[in-house]
Short mmCIF file of C-alpha atoms and ligand atoms in Angstrom, two decimals:
data_model
loop_
_atom_site.label_atom_id
_atom_site.label_comp_id
_atom_site.label_asym_id
_atom_site.label_seq_id
_atom_site.Cartn_x
_atom_site.Cartn_y
_atom_site.Cartn_z
CA MET A 29 86.81 65.66 14.92
CA SER A 30 85.15 64.57 18.13
CA GLN A 31 85.58 61.64 20.49
CA ARG A 32 81.82 61.26 20.83
CA LYS A 33 80.16 58.41 19.02
CA ILE A 34 78.09 59.65 16.10
CA TYR A 35 75.14 57.49 15.11
CA VAL A 36 73.73 57.42 11.58
CA ALA A 37 70.12 56.31 11.22
CA PRO A 38 68.82 55.85 7.64
CA SER A 39 65.11 56.66 7.40
CA PHE A 40 63.29 53.88 5.56
CA LEU A 41 60.54 56.29 4.55
CA SER A 42 62.67 56.95 1.46
CA ALA A 43 63.44 53.27 0.84
CA ASP A 44 62.12 51.36 -2.17
CA PHE A 45 59.26 49.36 -0.64
CA LEU A 46 59.02 47.10 -3.68
CA HIS A 47 62.48 45.86 -2.71
CA LEU A 48 62.36 46.29 1.02
CA GLY A 49 64.21 43.06 1.82
CA GLU A 50 67.14 44.04 -0.39
CA GLN A 51 67.18 47.54 1.07
CA ILE A 52 67.37 46.13 4.60
CA GLU A 53 70.18 43.77 3.58
CA MET A 54 72.05 46.69 2.03
CA MET A 55 71.70 48.67 5.27
CA ASN A 56 72.83 45.61 7.25
CA ARG A 57 76.08 45.77 5.25
CA SER A 58 76.48 49.51 5.88
CA GLN A 59 77.97 51.51 8.73
CA ALA A 60 74.47 52.60 9.81
CA ASP A 61 73.91 52.34 13.56
CA TRP A 62 70.11 52.32 13.80
CA PHE A 63 67.24 51.90 11.34
CA HIS A 64 64.84 54.86 11.58
CA LEU A 65 61.17 54.04 10.97
CA ASP A 66 58.63 56.85 10.55
CA ILE A 67 55.09 56.06 11.65
CA MET A 68 52.47 58.59 10.47
CA ASP A 69 48.75 58.50 11.23
CA GLY A 70 47.37 61.06 8.78
CA VAL A 71 46.15 63.15 11.74
CA PHE A 72 49.21 64.40 13.61
CA VAL A 73 50.90 64.84 10.24
CA PRO A 74 49.33 65.16 6.77
CA ASN A 75 50.61 61.80 5.59
CA ILE A 76 50.17 58.08 6.32
CA SER A 77 53.14 55.72 6.26
CA PHE A 78 53.10 52.13 7.57
CA GLY A 79 52.31 50.19 10.71
CA PHE A 80 52.93 47.13 12.86
CA SER A 81 53.13 44.40 10.23
CA ILE A 82 55.79 46.25 8.24
CA ILE A 83 57.77 46.97 11.42
CA SER A 84 57.68 43.27 12.40
CA GLN A 85 58.81 42.24 8.94
CA ILE A 86 61.66 44.76 8.98
CA LYS A 87 62.60 43.48 12.46
CA SER A 88 62.93 39.93 11.17
CA LEU A 89 65.75 40.96 8.79
CA ALA A 90 67.29 43.97 10.54
CA ARG A 91 70.63 43.62 12.25
CA ARG A 92 70.42 47.04 13.88
CA PRO A 93 68.19 48.52 16.61
CA LEU A 94 64.90 49.89 15.29
CA ASP A 95 64.54 53.60 16.04
CA VAL A 96 60.80 54.16 15.74
CA HIS A 97 59.59 57.75 15.35
CA LEU A 98 55.88 58.07 16.09
CA MET A 99 54.13 60.95 14.36
CA ILE A 100 50.75 59.96 15.76
CA ILE A 101 48.26 61.41 18.21
CA ASP A 102 47.58 59.58 21.48
CA PRO A 103 50.51 57.16 21.19
CA ASP A 104 49.71 55.66 24.64
CA ARG A 105 47.14 53.41 22.97
CA TYR A 106 49.81 51.59 20.98
CA LEU A 107 53.01 51.52 23.05
CA GLU A 108 52.75 47.83 23.81
CA ARG A 109 52.13 46.94 20.19
CA PHE A 110 55.20 48.88 19.07
CA ALA A 111 57.24 46.99 21.67
CA LYS A 112 55.88 43.67 20.38
CA ALA A 113 56.54 44.67 16.76
CA GLY A 114 60.22 45.11 17.65
CA ALA A 115 60.88 48.78 18.43
CA ASP A 116 64.09 49.25 20.42
CA ILE A 117 63.86 53.02 20.71
CA LEU A 118 60.40 54.61 20.72
CA THR A 119 60.08 58.36 20.21
CA VAL A 120 56.83 60.24 20.76
CA HIS A 121 56.06 63.86 19.95
CA TYR A 122 55.90 66.40 22.77
CA GLU A 123 52.95 68.04 20.97
CA ALA A 124 50.98 64.77 20.89
CA CYS A 125 51.20 63.79 24.58
CA THR A 126 49.12 65.28 27.38
CA HIS A 127 50.87 63.21 30.07
CA LEU A 128 54.32 62.97 28.60
CA ASN A 129 56.00 61.90 31.82
CA ARG A 130 53.64 58.92 32.10
CA THR A 131 54.11 58.02 28.43
CA VAL A 132 57.90 58.09 28.77
CA SER A 133 57.87 55.87 31.84
CA GLN A 134 55.52 53.40 30.12
CA ILE A 135 57.85 53.19 27.13
CA LYS A 136 60.73 52.37 29.47
CA SER A 137 58.73 49.85 31.47
CA LEU A 138 58.05 48.02 28.20
CA GLY A 139 61.81 47.61 27.81
CA MET A 140 62.40 50.24 25.12
CA LYS A 141 64.52 53.39 25.17
CA ALA A 142 62.33 56.49 25.31
CA GLY A 143 62.65 59.51 23.06
CA VAL A 144 60.77 62.79 22.84
CA SER A 145 60.56 64.81 19.63
CA ILE A 146 59.75 68.46 19.05
CA ASN A 147 58.45 70.18 15.95
CA PRO A 148 60.37 73.14 14.51
CA HIS A 149 58.23 75.77 16.31
CA ILE A 150 58.70 74.30 19.79
CA ALA A 151 61.44 75.73 22.04
CA VAL A 152 63.84 73.21 23.56
CA GLU A 153 63.42 74.98 26.91
CA LEU A 154 59.91 73.47 27.19
CA LEU A 155 61.56 70.08 27.60
CA GLN A 156 63.42 71.02 30.77
CA ASP A 157 61.27 68.94 33.14
CA ILE A 158 61.18 65.82 30.99
CA LEU A 159 64.87 65.74 30.10
CA PRO A 160 65.96 63.79 33.22
CA PHE A 161 63.64 60.95 32.15
CA VAL A 162 64.45 60.52 28.46
CA ASP A 163 67.14 58.59 26.61
CA LEU A 164 66.90 60.75 23.51
CA VAL A 165 65.57 64.06 22.20
CA LEU A 166 64.70 64.22 18.51
CA VAL A 167 64.86 67.73 17.08
CA MET A 168 62.76 67.95 13.93
CA SER A 169 64.60 70.08 11.39
CA VAL A 170 61.66 70.06 8.94
CA ASN A 171 57.92 70.05 9.58
CA PRO A 172 57.27 66.32 9.91
CA GLY A 173 55.29 64.34 7.37
CA PHE A 174 57.45 63.96 4.30
CA GLY A 175 60.95 63.07 3.20
CA GLY A 176 63.02 65.28 0.95
CA GLN A 177 62.24 68.66 2.54
CA LYS A 178 64.62 71.55 3.07
CA PHE A 179 66.54 71.74 6.35
CA ILE A 180 65.40 74.58 8.65
CA GLU A 181 68.50 76.58 9.59
CA ASN A 182 67.20 77.59 13.04
CA SER A 183 67.71 73.94 14.07
CA TYR A 184 71.42 74.52 14.70
CA LYS A 185 70.60 77.05 17.40
CA LYS A 186 68.09 74.70 19.01
CA ILE A 187 70.59 71.85 19.08
CA ARG A 188 73.21 74.12 20.62
CA ARG A 189 70.79 75.25 23.33
CA LEU A 190 69.71 71.69 24.03
CA SER A 191 73.30 70.53 24.22
CA HIS A 192 74.01 73.33 26.70
CA MET A 193 71.00 72.30 28.83
CA ARG A 194 72.26 68.71 28.82
CA GLN A 195 75.63 69.85 30.03
CA ILE A 196 74.45 72.13 32.84
CA MET A 197 71.88 69.56 33.99
CA GLY A 198 74.52 66.82 34.01
CA LEU A 199 72.46 64.52 31.77
CA ASP A 200 73.46 62.11 29.03
CA PHE A 201 70.47 61.77 26.66
CA LEU A 202 71.31 61.63 22.95
CA ILE A 203 70.39 64.47 20.60
CA GLU A 204 68.95 63.27 17.29
CA VAL A 205 68.24 65.48 14.28
CA ASP A 206 65.78 64.54 11.56
CA GLY A 207 64.85 66.28 8.29
CA GLY A 208 67.00 67.60 5.47
CA VAL A 209 70.16 66.04 6.90
CA SER A 210 72.93 65.13 4.46
CA PRO A 211 76.74 64.97 4.30
CA ALA A 212 76.61 68.71 3.49
CA ASN A 213 75.35 69.73 6.95
CA ALA A 214 76.27 66.68 9.05
CA LYS A 215 79.52 68.11 10.39
CA GLN A 216 77.92 71.38 11.44
CA LEU A 217 75.13 69.46 13.18
CA VAL A 218 77.58 67.33 15.11
CA GLU A 219 79.52 70.45 16.09
CA ALA A 220 76.28 71.97 17.38
CA GLY A 221 75.77 68.91 19.61
CA ALA A 222 73.86 66.30 17.57
CA ASP A 223 74.73 62.65 18.23
CA VAL A 224 72.30 60.89 15.90
CA LEU A 225 71.89 61.91 12.25
CA VAL A 226 68.71 60.69 10.54
CA ALA A 227 68.74 60.85 6.76
CA GLY A 228 66.21 59.48 4.30
CA SER A 229 66.45 60.95 0.81
CA ALA A 230 70.16 61.77 1.16
CA ILE A 231 70.87 58.05 1.73
CA PHE A 232 68.23 56.10 -0.20
CA GLY A 233 68.13 58.62 -3.05
CA ALA A 234 71.89 58.41 -3.58
CA GLU A 235 73.59 56.33 -6.23
CA ASN A 236 75.77 54.81 -3.54
CA PRO A 237 73.92 54.83 -0.18
CA LEU A 238 76.74 53.05 1.66
CA LYS A 239 79.18 55.76 0.64
CA VAL A 240 76.87 58.50 1.95
CA ILE A 241 76.58 56.72 5.31
CA GLU A 242 80.35 56.34 5.41
CA GLN A 243 80.76 60.08 4.80
CA MET A 244 78.38 60.88 7.64
CA LYS A 245 80.16 58.47 10.00
CA ASN A 246 83.59 59.90 9.24
CA LEU A 247 83.21 63.66 9.45
C1 LIG B 326 59.88 63.35 8.29
C2 LIG B 326 60.50 62.11 8.89
C3 LIG B 326 61.90 61.91 8.49
C4 LIG B 326 62.13 61.79 6.99
C5 LIG B 326 63.42 62.47 6.71
O1 LIG B 326 58.67 63.60 8.87
O2 LIG B 326 60.45 62.15 10.30
O3 LIG B 326 62.53 60.84 9.18
O4 LIG B 326 62.15 60.49 6.51
O5 LIG B 326 63.62 62.53 5.36
P1 LIG B 326 64.79 63.41 4.71
O6 LIG B 326 66.08 62.92 5.31
O7 LIG B 326 64.65 63.09 3.26
O8 LIG B 326 64.51 64.83 5.05
ZN1 LIG B 327 61.69 60.59 11.42
#
């Protein structure tokens, strides 16, 4: 369909943590491009996930870049520790950063790619002045905190508007979409301008996760 590279990033939030090693090995054998890790602090979102030691252990087996999505307040306190734990891409929330420009440049100076994420109620236009500095924008297509939620349809419009901004500003950041993504809406999301498809329950909840990833890679 398109010449652009489409990235698929399975979200390990929906993985079976009793068999995490096997799940990582399975993803290493898949067409997945990045491994998406959701970090939740129980404050920014009403859920708590996992932290540095799990990230480091995943890093030791993973043969893909770690795409770490921080759903935490005041992420500045921990940027260095996420770098040390093995994050390759570090995404912070727009809503959680008072000095976003400083946070983004610190992420980059620690050798990671920098992403900024927005919740469903935040307009992409608010990102205009940070866009020249980021490697990635993550559009949340559910209210963050949990896997397995229903995709919010308004996200298509947001991705289209963001893709248009990228074009008129002459920028090349990637557009990532996260929440309720599956083979059923992947093509429409890519057509709207998404480059990176995050999927948790659609991949890890499937009988054949590798097949689902393959479907999303070959739209
Ligand atoms: C939600 C997380 C997502 C989540 C997606 O707050 O950011 O990455 O794992 O799960 P699904 O794909 O099941 O909606
Ligand atoms: Zn996520």
